[in-house]
Coordinates of C-alpha atoms in Angstrom, one line a residue:
D1 CA 71.0 109.2 103.4
L2 CA 67.3 110.0 103.3
A3 CA 67.4 110.4 107.1
P4 CA 70.7 112.0 108.0
Y5 CA 71.6 112.1 111.7
D6 CA 72.0 115.9 111.5
E7 CA 68.6 116.4 109.8
S8 CA 70.3 118.1 106.8
D9 CA 68.6 118.1 103.5
P10 CA 69.6 115.0 101.4
L11 CA 69.3 117.0 98.2
Q12 CA 71.7 119.7 99.4
A13 CA 74.1 117.0 100.6
L14 CA 74.0 115.3 97.2
Q15 CA 74.6 118.6 95.4
G16 CA 77.5 119.3 97.8
I17 CA 79.0 115.9 97.0
S18 CA 78.7 116.6 93.3
D19 CA 80.4 120.0 93.7
E20 CA 83.2 118.5 95.7
L21 CA 83.6 115.7 93.1
L22 CA 83.9 118.3 90.3
R23 CA 86.5 120.2 92.3
F24 CA 88.5 117.0 93.0
S25 CA 88.4 115.5 89.6
P26 CA 86.4 116.9 86.6
T27 CA 87.0 113.7 84.8
L28 CA 85.6 111.6 87.6
S29 CA 82.6 113.9 87.9
Q30 CA 81.6 113.1 84.3
R31 CA 81.5 109.4 84.9
P32 CA 78.1 107.6 85.3
R33 CA 76.6 107.8 88.7
W34 CA 74.4 105.6 90.7
L35 CA 71.8 107.1 93.0
V36 CA 71.2 105.1 96.2
F37 CA 68.8 106.2 98.8
N38 CA 69.8 104.8 102.2
K39 CA 68.4 104.7 105.7
V40 CA 64.8 104.3 104.4
D41 CA 64.1 102.3 107.5
M42 CA 64.3 105.5 109.5
L43 CA 61.3 107.1 107.8
L44 CA 57.6 106.3 107.2
E45 CA 57.0 104.9 103.7
E46 CA 55.1 108.1 102.7
E47 CA 58.0 110.2 103.8
V48 CA 60.5 108.0 101.9
Q49 CA 58.6 108.4 98.6
E50 CA 58.0 112.1 99.1
K51 CA 61.7 112.7 99.6
I52 CA 62.7 110.4 96.7
D53 CA 60.2 112.1 94.3
R54 CA 61.5 115.6 95.3
I55 CA 65.1 114.6 94.8
L56 CA 64.5 112.8 91.5
K57 CA 62.5 115.9 90.2
A58 CA 65.2 118.4 91.3
L59 CA 68.0 116.4 89.7
D60 CA 65.9 115.5 86.6
W61 CA 67.1 112.0 87.3
Q62 CA 66.3 109.6 84.4
A63 CA 68.5 106.7 85.3
P64 CA 67.6 103.8 87.7
Y65 CA 67.9 104.4 91.4
Y66 CA 68.0 102.2 94.5
V67 CA 66.2 102.3 97.8
V68 CA 68.0 100.5 100.5
S69 CA 68.3 100.0 104.2
A70 CA 71.8 98.7 105.0
L71 CA 70.7 98.1 108.5
Q72 CA 67.8 95.8 107.5
R73 CA 69.6 94.6 104.3
Q74 CA 66.6 95.8 102.3
G75 CA 67.5 96.4 98.6
V76 CA 71.2 95.7 99.3
Q77 CA 71.3 92.4 97.4
L78 CA 69.7 93.9 94.3
L79 CA 72.1 96.8 94.4
S80 CA 75.1 94.5 94.7
Q81 CA 73.9 92.3 91.9
D82 CA 73.3 95.2 89.6
I83 CA 76.8 96.7 90.4
M84 CA 78.4 93.3 89.6
R85 CA 76.4 92.9 86.4
H86 CA 77.3 96.5 85.3
L87 CA 81.0 95.8 86.0
E88 CA 81.0 92.6 84.1
E89 CA 79.3 94.3 81.1
L90 CA 81.9 97.0 81.1
W91 CA 84.7 94.4 81.2
E92 CA 83.1 92.4 78.3
Q93 CA 82.8 95.6 76.2
E94 CA 86.5 96.4 76.8
Q95 CA 87.5 92.8 75.9
E96 CA 85.5 93.0 72.6
D97 CA 86.5 96.5 71.7
A98 CA 90.2 97.5 71.9
D99 CA 89.3 101.2 71.3
K100 CA 86.9 101.2 74.3
A101 CA 89.6 99.6 76.4
T102 CA 92.1 102.2 75.3
E103 CA 89.6 105.0 76.0
E104 CA 88.9 103.7 79.5
L105 CA 92.7 103.5 80.3
A106 CA 93.0 107.1 79.2
I107 CA 90.1 108.2 81.4
Q108 CA 91.6 106.3 84.4
S109 CA 94.9 108.0 83.8
R110 CA 93.3 111.4 83.7
M111 CA 91.4 110.7 86.9
Q112 CA 94.6 109.5 88.6
A113 CA 96.6 112.6 87.5
E114 CA 93.8 114.9 88.7
A115 CA 93.7 113.1 92.1
R116 CA 97.5 113.3 92.5
E117 CA 97.5 117.0 91.6
K118 CA 94.7 117.8 94.1
I119 CA 96.2 115.7 96.9
T120 CA 99.6 117.4 96.3
A121 CA 98.1 120.8 96.4
L122 CA 96.2 120.0 99.6
A123 CA 99.4 118.6 101.2
E124 CA 101.3 121.8 100.2
Q125 CA 98.5 123.9 101.6
R126 CA 98.6 122.0 104.9
R127 CA 102.4 122.4 105.1
A128 CA 102.1 126.2 104.5
E129 CA 99.4 126.4 107.2
R130 CA 101.6 124.5 109.7
K131 CA 104.6 126.6 108.9
A132 CA 102.5 129.8 109.4
A133 CA 101.2 128.5 112.7
R134 CA 104.7 127.7 113.9
A135 CA 105.9 131.1 112.8
N136 CA 103.0 132.8 114.6
H137 CA 103.7 130.7 117.7
Q138 CA 107.3 131.7 117.7
D139 CA 106.4 135.4 117.2
N140 CA 104.1 135.2 120.2
D141 CA 106.4 133.1 122.3
D142 CA 107.5 136.0 124.6
D143 CA 103.9 137.3 125.0
D144 CA 103.0 134.9 127.8
D145 CA 106.0 135.6 130.0
D146 CA 104.3 138.6 131.7
D147 CA 102.1 136.6 134.1
V148 CA 104.4 133.8 135.2
E149 CA 107.9 134.1 136.4
V150 CA 109.9 130.9 136.7
E151 CA 113.0 130.7 138.9
Y152 CA 115.2 127.7 138.9
V153 CA 116.9 127.0 142.3
P154 CA 119.5 124.3 142.7

């Protein structure tokens, strides 16, 4: 987003996403990326171009990029068409070149394995945190009895 609701820096957000992607799946992080600037309707044209130029320069971005406003549907059709065209080209290349298709399957398998490994590690971390929290709660269970006395009367 060029105009994030929290007024954060779009370049820092993009770099954060890239870092997270690398941690999640090194294989996925090496795949081609598309740069899409969204929410351009929230800024003046001069601001849009200034921000885009700054980000492109900082990233040394040489590939195409897209400027869209999802709200106003500006640039969305071109982006959608280019995505479809790109996917069809990849599919055709894989149909014509068995080695390319095999390579793509291997890449997909690596990404899936990395994702499963990361998700499993996160789930184990959450279980350990919940277990520690329950143990901490049980350890502290008697601590709150000092200020309230409950008496059951039939």
